[in-house]
Amino acid sequence: MTLASEVDRDGWRDHARRLLQAGIAPEQVTWTVEGRREAGELDLSPSAIFPEQGSDPIAPPVRISKTLLSLINTALLHSNEDRFDLAYRILYRAQSIPGLHRNPADPDMLKLNRHAKAIRRDIHKMHAFVRFRKIGDSAGREQFVAWFEPDHHITQAVAPFFRNRFTGMDWLIVTPGASIAWDGQKLSVGPGGCKDDVPQEDVIEAEWRTYYANIFNPARVKIGAMKSEMPMKYWKNLPEAELIPSLLEQAGTRVEAMVARGQEDMLFEDRMDKPAANLPTSLDQLYTLLEQQTDAPMEKFSDRLVRGIGPDHADLMIIGEQPGDQEDREGRPFVGPAGQLLDRVFEETGIDRQQTFLTNAVKRFKYTQRGKRRLHETPNVGEINYYRWWIEQEIRLVDPRLVVALGATAARSLTGKPVKISRHRGEILSGADGRSILITVHPSYLLRIPDEQGRQVEYAKFVRDLQLANQFVRQERTSR
């Protein structure tokens, strides 16, 4: 059976269905792809001839579970040339063994699962390590190209991801096997190319190298983990990779400088306004006490207290600024547009929202009424300071391994002073109580960026910050 290309999954399914209906066993079938013979493969097999249909015009149905079909569709993108034979053999066996895909010890299923796992990992790496280079502008749209070398035939499969992520710009991604492009209207697939077809540097990379050098934390360097998450085969395509050797060499000196700077300029203030004997012993008690306070700032604030949400004890705690209009109406944090964007980043970084504690530095919605609309108004220093003690108690009760402050208000709530996010972003800091803190932007900041390309750059930075948070929490779990 000859397929049109290495990714001709539709052709494989059509041929496999006809073969099964004709009752042809796997050992009677050889699968190949047009063009492989040009690479030196000698194919002397004759063309397939199907048995003539008998008097019964109704072909027997082909039965396959959705789970197995999805697994096969993924595994067929593998570079191993036996994948089509393997998939047909499994499909043939599944007609008489319906539960075959549920047997992880079966040799064929074991191999199919390994293929599918390799494809998922290769797709993840392509999502993470494609680096675009700007080549110009056309009709008001910026144009970018990128070079990538996947291990498997995944280029067409990842095209929708890049279209959805980079809708606002024209781009071309070249790989050895195929190229994909987006012009703002449609996705196109073309032949592969070579690295020399793509520019190797542009003006954006100088800014990116500066950013990477600033967020590189020498105190938390783990070479093994770095190479596992960012294999060295991808380093040659990453502009930041050339900085890593020198940054590692300077790690000892930089750690000493960080310690000295921390002693000179303490970011966090100690604070404990109430005696330990009066501290609340549960989150419910904490919020009940806060609702009973008569001295809370109320001018321009909603009457409704929006409580934090999540497990009573969570490894990761995320603090935003204050509830928005939608959060105030529903009584839950992060359910508006900023919360939806945060959910998207959670999905990309592998953070489980159900296992994360979400709350706000200021517990009520501050707004200005404009007709029927309630417009967000930033809380002032006094209002932030009022809720500081309550945030500290919330952190004490949840007892997270890492607290992430989203935006300047949350950062000030933790530190007691104004914070320049760009200076501390991307670092794991130690709070006044020794608890680990990470400071980054609020997702609403991303929603306010008018330029699509600028928004994509900042979005990528935000994703990296939450990836760092997730990796830190995982490392802390395994080290204790």
Short mmCIF file of C-alpha atoms in Angstrom, two decimals:
data_model
loop_
_atom_site.label_atom_id
_atom_site.label_comp_id
_atom_site.label_asym_id
_atom_site.label_seq_id
_atom_site.Cartn_x
_atom_site.Cartn_y
_atom_site.Cartn_z
CA MET A 1 0.00 0.00 0.00
CA THR A 2 1.50 3.33 -1.09
CA LEU A 3 0.60 6.55 0.76
CA ALA A 4 0.85 10.03 -0.72
CA SER A 5 3.12 11.43 2.02
CA GLU A 6 4.59 10.76 5.45
CA VAL A 7 1.54 12.47 7.00
CA ASP A 8 -1.12 10.90 4.80
CA ARG A 9 -3.23 9.70 7.71
CA ASP A 10 -6.48 9.97 5.70
CA GLY A 11 -5.00 7.75 3.00
CA TRP A 12 -3.88 5.22 5.59
CA ARG A 13 -7.37 5.11 7.16
CA ASP A 14 -9.04 4.62 3.76
CA HIS A 15 -6.67 1.81 2.78
CA ALA A 16 -6.88 0.20 6.23
CA ARG A 17 -10.68 0.17 6.12
CA ARG A 18 -10.71 -1.54 2.70
CA LEU A 19 -8.07 -4.04 3.81
CA LEU A 20 -10.03 -4.95 6.94
CA GLN A 21 -13.27 -5.31 5.01
CA ALA A 22 -11.44 -7.61 2.57
CA GLY A 23 -10.12 -9.66 5.49
CA ILE A 24 -6.46 -9.13 4.61
CA ALA A 25 -4.07 -9.99 7.46
CA PRO A 26 -1.25 -7.61 8.52
CA GLU A 27 1.51 -9.97 7.37
CA GLN A 28 0.09 -9.74 3.82
CA VAL A 29 0.47 -5.96 3.72
CA THR A 30 3.51 -3.72 3.23
CA TRP A 31 3.12 0.02 3.68
CA THR A 32 5.29 2.60 1.97
CA VAL A 33 5.24 6.27 1.05
CA GLU A 34 5.70 7.94 -2.33
CA GLY A 35 9.20 9.38 -2.62
CA ARG A 36 10.90 7.08 -0.15
CA ARG A 37 12.49 5.18 -3.03
CA GLU A 38 14.20 8.43 -4.05
CA ALA A 39 16.03 8.27 -0.74
CA GLY A 40 17.47 4.87 -1.64
CA GLU A 41 14.74 2.42 -0.61
CA LEU A 42 14.20 -0.35 -3.15
CA ASP A 43 10.54 -1.37 -3.44
CA LEU A 44 9.90 -4.45 -5.58
CA SER A 45 6.40 -5.21 -4.26
CA PRO A 46 3.52 -5.20 -6.77
CA SER A 47 0.58 -2.83 -6.51
CA ALA A 48 -2.19 -3.87 -4.16
CA ILE A 49 -5.06 -5.83 -5.66
CA PHE A 50 -8.16 -6.23 -3.52
CA PRO A 51 -10.35 -9.31 -3.78
CA GLU A 52 -13.44 -8.85 -5.90
CA GLN A 53 -16.57 -8.17 -3.91
CA GLY A 54 -18.84 -11.20 -3.53
CA SER A 55 -22.57 -11.42 -3.90
CA ASP A 56 -23.10 -9.69 -0.58
CA PRO A 57 -22.65 -5.96 -1.28
CA ILE A 58 -22.61 -5.01 2.38
CA ALA A 59 -19.06 -4.87 3.73
CA PRO A 60 -18.52 -5.83 7.37
CA PRO A 61 -18.24 -2.79 9.67
CA VAL A 62 -14.85 -1.74 11.04
CA ARG A 63 -14.97 -1.34 14.81
CA ILE A 64 -12.49 0.83 16.71
CA SER A 65 -12.79 2.75 19.95
CA LYS A 66 -12.39 6.53 19.87
CA THR A 67 -9.53 6.25 22.37
CA LEU A 68 -7.56 3.86 20.16
CA LEU A 69 -8.29 5.87 17.01
CA SER A 70 -7.01 9.05 18.67
CA LEU A 71 -3.88 7.23 19.83
CA ILE A 72 -3.21 5.87 16.34
CA ASN A 73 -3.74 9.29 14.73
CA THR A 74 -1.08 10.69 17.04
CA ALA A 75 1.38 7.80 16.63
CA LEU A 76 1.17 7.96 12.82
CA LEU A 77 3.17 11.20 12.96
CA HIS A 78 6.19 9.30 14.31
CA SER A 79 9.32 9.12 12.15
CA ASN A 80 9.66 5.34 12.53
CA GLU A 81 8.86 3.82 9.12
CA ASP A 82 7.07 0.83 10.66
CA ARG A 83 4.34 2.98 12.20
CA PHE A 84 1.79 2.29 9.43
CA ASP A 85 2.39 -1.48 9.71
CA LEU A 86 2.11 -1.29 13.50
CA ALA A 87 -1.12 0.72 13.38
CA TYR A 88 -2.76 -1.65 10.89
CA ARG A 89 -1.68 -4.70 12.89
CA ILE A 90 -3.28 -3.21 16.03
CA LEU A 91 -6.41 -2.23 14.11
CA TYR A 92 -6.69 -5.75 12.67
CA ARG A 93 -6.27 -7.36 16.10
CA ALA A 94 -8.75 -4.93 17.70
CA GLN A 95 -11.55 -6.35 15.52
CA SER A 96 -11.40 -9.57 17.54
CA ILE A 97 -10.01 -8.05 20.78
CA PRO A 98 -12.14 -4.93 21.45
CA GLY A 99 -10.31 -4.10 24.68
CA LEU A 100 -6.83 -4.37 23.18
CA HIS A 101 -6.05 -0.67 23.75
CA ARG A 102 -6.65 -1.12 27.48
CA ASN A 103 -3.83 -3.66 27.81
CA PRO A 104 -0.67 -1.63 28.51
CA ALA A 105 1.45 -4.83 28.60
CA ASP A 106 0.63 -5.80 25.02
CA PRO A 107 3.86 -5.38 22.97
CA ASP A 108 2.10 -3.64 20.09
CA MET A 109 0.22 -1.26 22.40
CA LEU A 110 3.39 -0.63 24.35
CA LYS A 111 5.14 0.47 21.17
CA LEU A 112 2.16 2.54 19.97
CA ASN A 113 1.99 4.36 23.30
CA ARG A 114 5.73 5.08 23.12
CA HIS A 115 5.26 6.54 19.63
CA ALA A 116 2.35 8.72 20.79
CA LYS A 117 4.27 9.92 23.84
CA ALA A 118 7.23 10.92 21.64
CA ILE A 119 4.88 12.88 19.37
CA ARG A 120 3.28 14.76 22.26
CA ARG A 121 6.70 15.66 23.61
CA ASP A 122 7.93 16.77 20.19
CA ILE A 123 4.85 18.99 19.76
CA HIS A 124 5.42 20.50 23.21
CA LYS A 125 9.04 21.25 22.32
CA MET A 126 8.06 22.90 19.05
CA HIS A 127 5.50 25.05 20.86
CA ALA A 128 8.18 26.12 23.33
CA PHE A 129 11.32 26.52 21.22
CA VAL A 130 10.29 28.08 17.90
CA ARG A 131 11.96 31.53 17.69
CA PHE A 132 10.65 33.98 15.11
CA ARG A 133 12.88 36.50 13.30
CA LYS A 134 11.33 39.67 11.92
CA ILE A 135 12.00 40.16 8.19
CA GLY A 136 9.84 43.20 7.39
CA ASP A 137 6.34 44.65 7.07
CA SER A 138 3.70 44.33 4.38
CA ALA A 139 0.28 46.01 4.18
CA GLY A 140 0.55 47.07 7.82
CA ARG A 141 1.37 43.56 9.07
CA GLU A 142 4.70 42.46 10.49
CA GLN A 143 6.33 39.45 8.86
CA PHE A 144 8.36 36.80 10.68
CA VAL A 145 10.13 33.56 9.81
CA ALA A 146 11.47 30.73 11.98
CA TRP A 147 13.52 27.56 11.59
CA PHE A 148 12.88 24.40 13.60
CA GLU A 149 13.98 20.76 13.42
CA PRO A 150 11.33 18.44 14.88
CA ASP A 151 12.14 14.80 15.47
CA HIS A 152 8.87 13.64 13.88
CA HIS A 153 6.33 14.61 11.21
CA ILE A 154 4.47 17.14 13.37
CA THR A 155 4.81 20.36 11.36
CA GLN A 156 1.30 20.38 9.88
CA ALA A 157 -0.21 19.22 13.17
CA VAL A 158 1.11 22.27 15.07
CA ALA A 159 0.01 24.81 12.45
CA PRO A 160 -3.35 25.65 14.15
CA PHE A 161 -1.54 26.34 17.44
CA PHE A 162 0.73 28.94 15.85
CA ARG A 163 -2.15 30.43 13.86
CA ASN A 164 -4.16 30.94 17.05
CA ARG A 165 -1.16 32.25 19.02
CA PHE A 166 0.20 34.62 16.36
CA THR A 167 -2.92 35.64 14.46
CA GLY A 168 -1.90 39.29 14.20
CA MET A 169 1.28 38.77 12.20
CA ASP A 170 2.36 37.00 9.01
CA TRP A 171 4.73 34.13 9.67
CA LEU A 172 6.54 31.23 8.02
CA ILE A 173 7.99 28.24 9.89
CA VAL A 174 10.49 26.18 7.91
CA THR A 175 11.43 22.62 8.91
CA PRO A 176 13.37 19.96 6.97
CA GLY A 177 10.22 18.04 6.07
CA ALA A 178 7.62 20.78 5.50
CA SER A 179 6.88 24.48 5.88
CA ILE A 180 3.77 26.15 7.26
CA ALA A 181 2.70 29.76 6.77
CA TRP A 182 -0.03 32.17 7.89
CA ASP A 183 -0.95 35.36 6.02
CA GLY A 184 -3.79 36.54 8.22
CA GLN A 185 -6.39 34.68 6.13
CA LYS A 186 -5.34 31.07 5.67
CA LEU A 187 -2.80 28.46 6.66
CA SER A 188 -0.57 27.11 3.90
CA VAL A 189 1.63 24.02 3.78
CA GLY A 190 4.67 23.79 1.54
CA PRO A 191 7.88 21.81 1.04
CA GLY A 192 10.62 21.74 3.63
CA GLY A 193 13.83 23.72 3.54
CA CYS A 194 17.11 24.23 5.34
CA LYS A 195 18.39 26.48 8.09
CA ASP A 196 20.16 28.77 5.62
CA ASP A 197 16.75 29.74 4.20
CA VAL A 198 15.95 31.62 7.44
CA PRO A 199 17.69 34.72 8.86
CA GLN A 200 19.51 33.89 12.08
CA GLU A 201 19.11 37.19 13.94
CA ASP A 202 16.93 40.30 14.11
CA VAL A 203 16.58 43.46 16.21
CA ILE A 204 14.24 41.87 18.75
CA GLU A 205 16.86 39.36 19.89
CA ALA A 206 19.10 41.96 21.54
CA GLU A 207 16.18 42.96 23.78
CA TRP A 208 15.36 39.32 24.49
CA ARG A 209 18.96 38.52 25.47
CA THR A 210 18.97 41.47 27.85
CA TYR A 211 15.71 40.30 29.42
CA TYR A 212 16.94 36.71 29.74
CA ALA A 213 20.23 37.80 31.36
CA ASN A 214 18.26 39.87 33.89
CA ILE A 215 15.87 37.08 34.88
CA PHE A 216 18.58 34.38 35.04
CA ASN A 217 18.75 33.35 38.69
CA PRO A 218 22.18 31.82 39.45
CA ALA A 219 21.09 30.79 42.93
CA ARG A 220 18.63 28.25 41.53
CA VAL A 221 20.61 26.80 38.63
CA LYS A 222 20.13 23.05 38.14
CA ILE A 223 21.97 21.99 34.99
CA GLY A 224 20.28 18.58 34.77
CA ALA A 225 16.78 20.03 35.00
CA MET A 226 17.69 22.78 32.52
CA LYS A 227 18.88 20.26 29.93
CA SER A 228 15.82 18.08 30.53
CA GLU A 229 13.35 20.90 29.94
CA MET A 230 15.43 22.60 27.22
CA PRO A 231 17.46 19.86 25.46
CA MET A 232 20.76 21.05 24.02
CA LYS A 233 19.71 20.12 20.47
CA TYR A 234 17.46 23.21 20.54
CA TRP A 235 20.07 25.59 21.95
CA LYS A 236 21.54 26.45 18.56
CA ASN A 237 18.21 28.02 17.54
CA LEU A 238 17.70 30.00 20.77
CA PRO A 239 19.24 33.49 21.01
CA GLU A 240 19.56 33.21 24.79
CA ALA A 241 21.52 29.93 24.63
CA GLU A 242 24.82 31.65 23.81
CA LEU A 243 24.53 33.54 27.11
CA ILE A 244 24.15 30.45 29.31
CA PRO A 245 27.83 29.35 29.56
CA SER A 246 29.01 32.82 30.64
CA LEU A 247 26.05 33.21 33.03
CA LEU A 248 26.94 29.88 34.64
CA GLU A 249 30.57 30.93 35.01
CA GLN A 250 29.44 34.12 36.76
CA ALA A 251 26.91 32.31 38.95
CA GLY A 252 29.05 32.29 42.13
CA THR A 253 29.92 35.97 41.89
CA ARG A 254 26.32 36.91 41.12
CA VAL A 255 24.99 34.95 44.09
CA GLU A 256 27.37 36.79 46.41
CA ALA A 257 26.26 40.10 44.91
CA MET A 258 22.58 39.15 45.37
CA VAL A 259 23.19 38.36 49.04
CA ALA A 260 25.06 41.63 49.59
CA ARG A 261 22.38 43.64 47.79
CA GLY A 262 19.67 41.92 49.80
CA GLN A 263 21.35 42.94 53.04
CA GLU A 264 21.60 46.53 51.89
CA ASP A 265 18.12 46.85 50.42
CA MET A 266 15.53 44.67 52.12
CA LEU A 267 12.52 44.37 49.84
CA PHE A 268 10.11 43.12 52.50
CA GLU A 269 8.99 44.83 55.69
CA ASP A 270 8.17 42.83 58.81
CA ARG A 271 4.63 43.38 60.05
CA MET A 272 2.45 41.92 62.79
CA ASP A 273 -0.19 44.27 64.15
CA LYS A 274 -2.20 41.84 66.26
CA PRO A 275 -1.09 39.47 69.02
CA ALA A 276 -0.71 35.80 68.16
CA ALA A 277 -3.41 34.85 70.65
CA ASN A 278 -6.02 36.58 68.48
CA LEU A 279 -5.00 35.04 65.18
CA PRO A 280 -7.79 33.25 63.27
CA THR A 281 -7.43 29.50 63.02
CA SER A 282 -9.27 28.93 59.70
CA LEU A 283 -10.01 30.75 56.48
CA ASP A 284 -13.73 30.83 57.25
CA GLN A 285 -13.01 32.49 60.59
CA LEU A 286 -10.64 34.94 58.89
CA TYR A 287 -13.21 36.05 56.31
CA THR A 288 -15.99 36.22 58.90
CA LEU A 289 -13.86 38.50 61.07
CA LEU A 290 -13.01 40.67 58.08
CA GLU A 291 -16.69 41.04 57.14
CA GLN A 292 -17.37 42.23 60.69
CA GLN A 293 -14.78 45.00 60.62
CA THR A 294 -16.33 48.45 60.89
CA ASP A 295 -13.17 50.40 60.02
CA ALA A 296 -12.64 48.89 56.54
CA PRO A 297 -12.38 51.41 53.66
CA MET A 298 -15.85 51.58 52.11
CA GLU A 299 -15.98 54.79 50.09
CA LYS A 300 -16.32 53.80 46.40
CA PHE A 301 -16.13 50.12 47.42
CA SER A 302 -18.74 47.42 46.97
CA ASP A 303 -20.25 46.04 50.18
CA ARG A 304 -19.45 42.50 49.07
CA LEU A 305 -16.33 40.80 50.38
CA VAL A 306 -14.82 38.47 47.75
CA ARG A 307 -13.15 35.59 49.53
CA GLY A 308 -10.17 33.63 48.25
CA ILE A 309 -10.91 30.32 46.59
CA GLY A 310 -8.99 27.05 46.49
CA PRO A 311 -7.76 24.28 48.81
CA ASP A 312 -7.30 25.20 52.48
CA HIS A 313 -3.67 24.18 52.03
CA ALA A 314 -2.22 24.76 48.55
CA ASP A 315 1.36 24.61 47.29
CA LEU A 316 0.78 27.62 45.02
CA MET A 317 -1.03 30.82 46.01
CA ILE A 318 -1.74 33.60 43.53
CA ILE A 319 -2.63 37.12 44.68
CA GLY A 320 -4.22 39.66 42.36
CA GLU A 321 -5.06 43.32 42.87
CA GLN A 322 -8.75 43.45 43.75
CA PRO A 323 -12.01 41.92 42.49
CA GLY A 324 -13.42 43.33 39.26
CA ASP A 325 -17.03 43.96 38.36
CA GLN A 326 -17.70 40.34 37.36
CA GLU A 327 -15.85 38.94 40.40
CA ASP A 328 -17.90 41.19 42.67
CA ARG A 329 -21.17 39.99 41.13
CA GLU A 330 -20.21 36.30 41.34
CA GLY A 331 -18.33 36.52 44.65
CA ARG A 332 -15.29 34.65 43.30
CA PRO A 333 -11.82 35.89 42.24
CA PHE A 334 -10.48 35.69 38.68
CA VAL A 335 -13.67 34.93 36.75
CA GLY A 336 -13.62 38.01 34.47
CA PRO A 337 -11.52 38.64 31.31
CA ALA A 338 -8.24 38.69 33.27
CA GLY A 339 -9.21 35.43 34.95
CA GLN A 340 -9.98 33.83 31.60
CA LEU A 341 -6.56 34.83 30.30
CA LEU A 342 -5.01 33.44 33.50
CA ASP A 343 -6.82 30.14 32.91
CA ARG A 344 -5.31 30.01 29.42
CA VAL A 345 -1.82 30.48 30.87
CA PHE A 346 -2.55 27.84 33.54
CA GLU A 347 -3.37 25.37 30.77
CA GLU A 348 -0.17 26.18 28.86
CA THR A 349 2.06 25.93 31.93
CA GLY A 350 0.42 22.87 33.49
CA ILE A 351 -0.87 24.66 36.59
CA ASP A 352 -4.01 23.07 38.03
CA ARG A 353 -6.45 25.83 39.00
CA GLN A 354 -8.33 23.45 41.31
CA GLN A 355 -5.13 22.90 43.31
CA THR A 356 -4.18 26.60 43.40
CA PHE A 357 -5.37 29.18 45.93
CA LEU A 358 -6.53 32.40 44.25
CA THR A 359 -7.19 35.62 46.13
CA ASN A 360 -6.77 39.41 45.96
CA ALA A 361 -4.73 41.94 47.91
CA VAL A 362 -7.80 44.14 48.38
CA LYS A 363 -10.93 42.16 49.15
CA ARG A 364 -13.63 44.46 47.75
CA PHE A 365 -14.26 46.00 44.33
CA LYS A 366 -13.40 49.70 44.12
CA TYR A 367 -15.12 51.47 41.27
CA THR A 368 -16.52 54.71 39.83
CA GLN A 369 -20.10 54.65 38.56
CA ARG A 370 -20.56 55.77 34.93
CA GLY A 371 -24.22 55.42 34.04
CA LYS A 372 -24.95 51.71 34.31
CA ARG A 373 -21.27 50.78 34.20
CA ARG A 374 -18.94 50.36 37.17
CA LEU A 375 -15.43 51.35 36.14
CA HIS A 376 -12.45 49.87 38.00
CA GLU A 377 -10.54 52.29 40.22
CA THR A 378 -7.08 51.46 41.57
CA PRO A 379 -6.93 51.26 45.40
CA ASN A 380 -4.70 53.79 47.12
CA VAL A 381 -1.83 53.09 49.52
CA GLY A 382 -3.98 53.37 52.65
CA GLU A 383 -6.52 50.91 51.29
CA ILE A 384 -3.80 48.44 50.31
CA ASN A 385 -2.18 48.74 53.73
CA TYR A 386 -5.50 48.11 55.50
CA TYR A 387 -5.74 44.64 53.97
CA ARG A 388 -2.05 43.76 54.43
CA TRP A 389 -2.53 42.05 57.78
CA TRP A 390 -5.43 40.04 56.40
CA ILE A 391 -3.35 38.89 53.42
CA GLU A 392 -0.58 37.82 55.79
CA GLN A 393 -3.04 35.72 57.75
CA GLU A 394 -4.44 34.24 54.55
CA ILE A 395 -0.93 33.20 53.53
CA ARG A 396 -0.22 31.80 57.00
CA LEU A 397 -3.36 29.65 56.93
CA VAL A 398 -2.96 28.38 53.34
CA ASP A 399 0.79 27.86 53.93
CA PRO A 400 1.85 27.74 50.25
CA ARG A 401 5.32 26.80 49.04
CA LEU A 402 5.24 29.80 46.68
CA VAL A 403 3.22 33.04 46.57
CA VAL A 404 2.85 34.76 43.19
CA ALA A 405 2.02 38.48 43.26
CA LEU A 406 0.26 39.66 40.10
CA GLY A 407 0.85 43.38 39.60
CA ALA A 408 2.01 46.35 41.65
CA THR A 409 -0.88 46.33 44.14
CA ALA A 410 -0.30 42.69 45.10
CA ALA A 411 3.46 43.26 45.27
CA ARG A 412 3.00 46.25 47.57
CA SER A 413 0.62 44.25 49.74
CA LEU A 414 3.38 41.67 50.29
CA THR A 415 6.33 44.02 50.65
CA GLY A 416 4.82 47.10 52.28
CA LYS A 417 6.46 49.44 49.76
CA PRO A 418 6.27 50.34 46.06
CA VAL A 419 7.85 47.68 43.86
CA LYS A 420 9.39 48.02 40.41
CA ILE A 421 8.18 44.82 38.82
CA SER A 422 10.75 44.85 36.02
CA ARG A 423 13.56 44.79 38.59
CA HIS A 424 12.34 41.74 40.50
CA ARG A 425 10.35 39.91 37.84
CA GLY A 426 11.41 36.35 37.12
CA GLU A 427 13.23 35.89 40.47
CA ILE A 428 12.23 33.68 43.36
CA LEU A 429 12.51 36.05 46.33
CA SER A 430 12.47 35.33 50.04
CA GLY A 431 9.75 37.17 51.97
CA ALA A 432 10.03 38.63 55.46
CA ASP A 433 8.89 35.30 56.94
CA GLY A 434 11.24 33.31 54.69
CA ARG A 435 8.43 32.27 52.36
CA SER A 436 9.21 32.16 48.63
CA ILE A 437 7.70 34.95 46.52
CA LEU A 438 7.52 35.57 42.76
CA ILE A 439 6.46 38.95 41.36
CA THR A 440 5.06 39.41 37.85
CA VAL A 441 2.50 41.48 35.96
CA HIS A 442 -1.28 41.22 36.34
CA PRO A 443 -3.03 39.58 33.35
CA SER A 444 -5.20 42.71 32.97
CA TYR A 445 -2.00 44.52 31.93
CA LEU A 446 -1.74 42.21 28.92
CA LEU A 447 -5.35 42.95 27.96
CA ARG A 448 -4.60 46.68 27.88
CA ILE A 449 -1.68 46.47 25.41
CA PRO A 450 -3.03 47.87 22.11
CA ASP A 451 -0.30 46.45 19.83
CA GLU A 452 -0.80 42.81 18.91
CA GLN A 453 2.91 42.03 18.58
CA GLY A 454 3.71 43.78 21.85
CA ARG A 455 0.93 41.84 23.53
CA GLN A 456 2.34 38.56 22.23
CA VAL A 457 5.82 39.40 23.55
CA GLU A 458 4.47 40.30 27.00
CA TYR A 459 2.21 37.27 27.01
CA ALA A 460 5.22 35.03 26.38
CA LYS A 461 7.05 36.68 29.30
CA PHE A 462 4.03 36.10 31.55
CA VAL A 463 3.89 32.44 30.51
CA ARG A 464 7.60 32.07 31.35
CA ASP A 465 7.02 33.58 34.79
CA LEU A 466 4.24 31.11 35.62
CA GLN A 467 6.29 28.25 34.16
CA LEU A 468 9.01 29.22 36.63
CA ALA A 469 6.43 29.22 39.42
CA ASN A 470 5.16 25.77 38.47
CA GLN A 471 8.67 24.34 38.14
CA PHE A 472 9.66 25.78 41.52
CA VAL A 473 6.64 24.24 43.26
CA ARG A 474 7.31 20.85 41.66
CA GLN A 475 10.96 20.96 42.73
CA GLU A 476 9.95 21.88 46.25
CA ARG A 477 7.55 18.93 46.39
CA THR A 478 10.24 16.47 45.34
CA SER A 479 12.91 17.92 47.62
CA ARG A 480 10.87 17.55 50.81
#
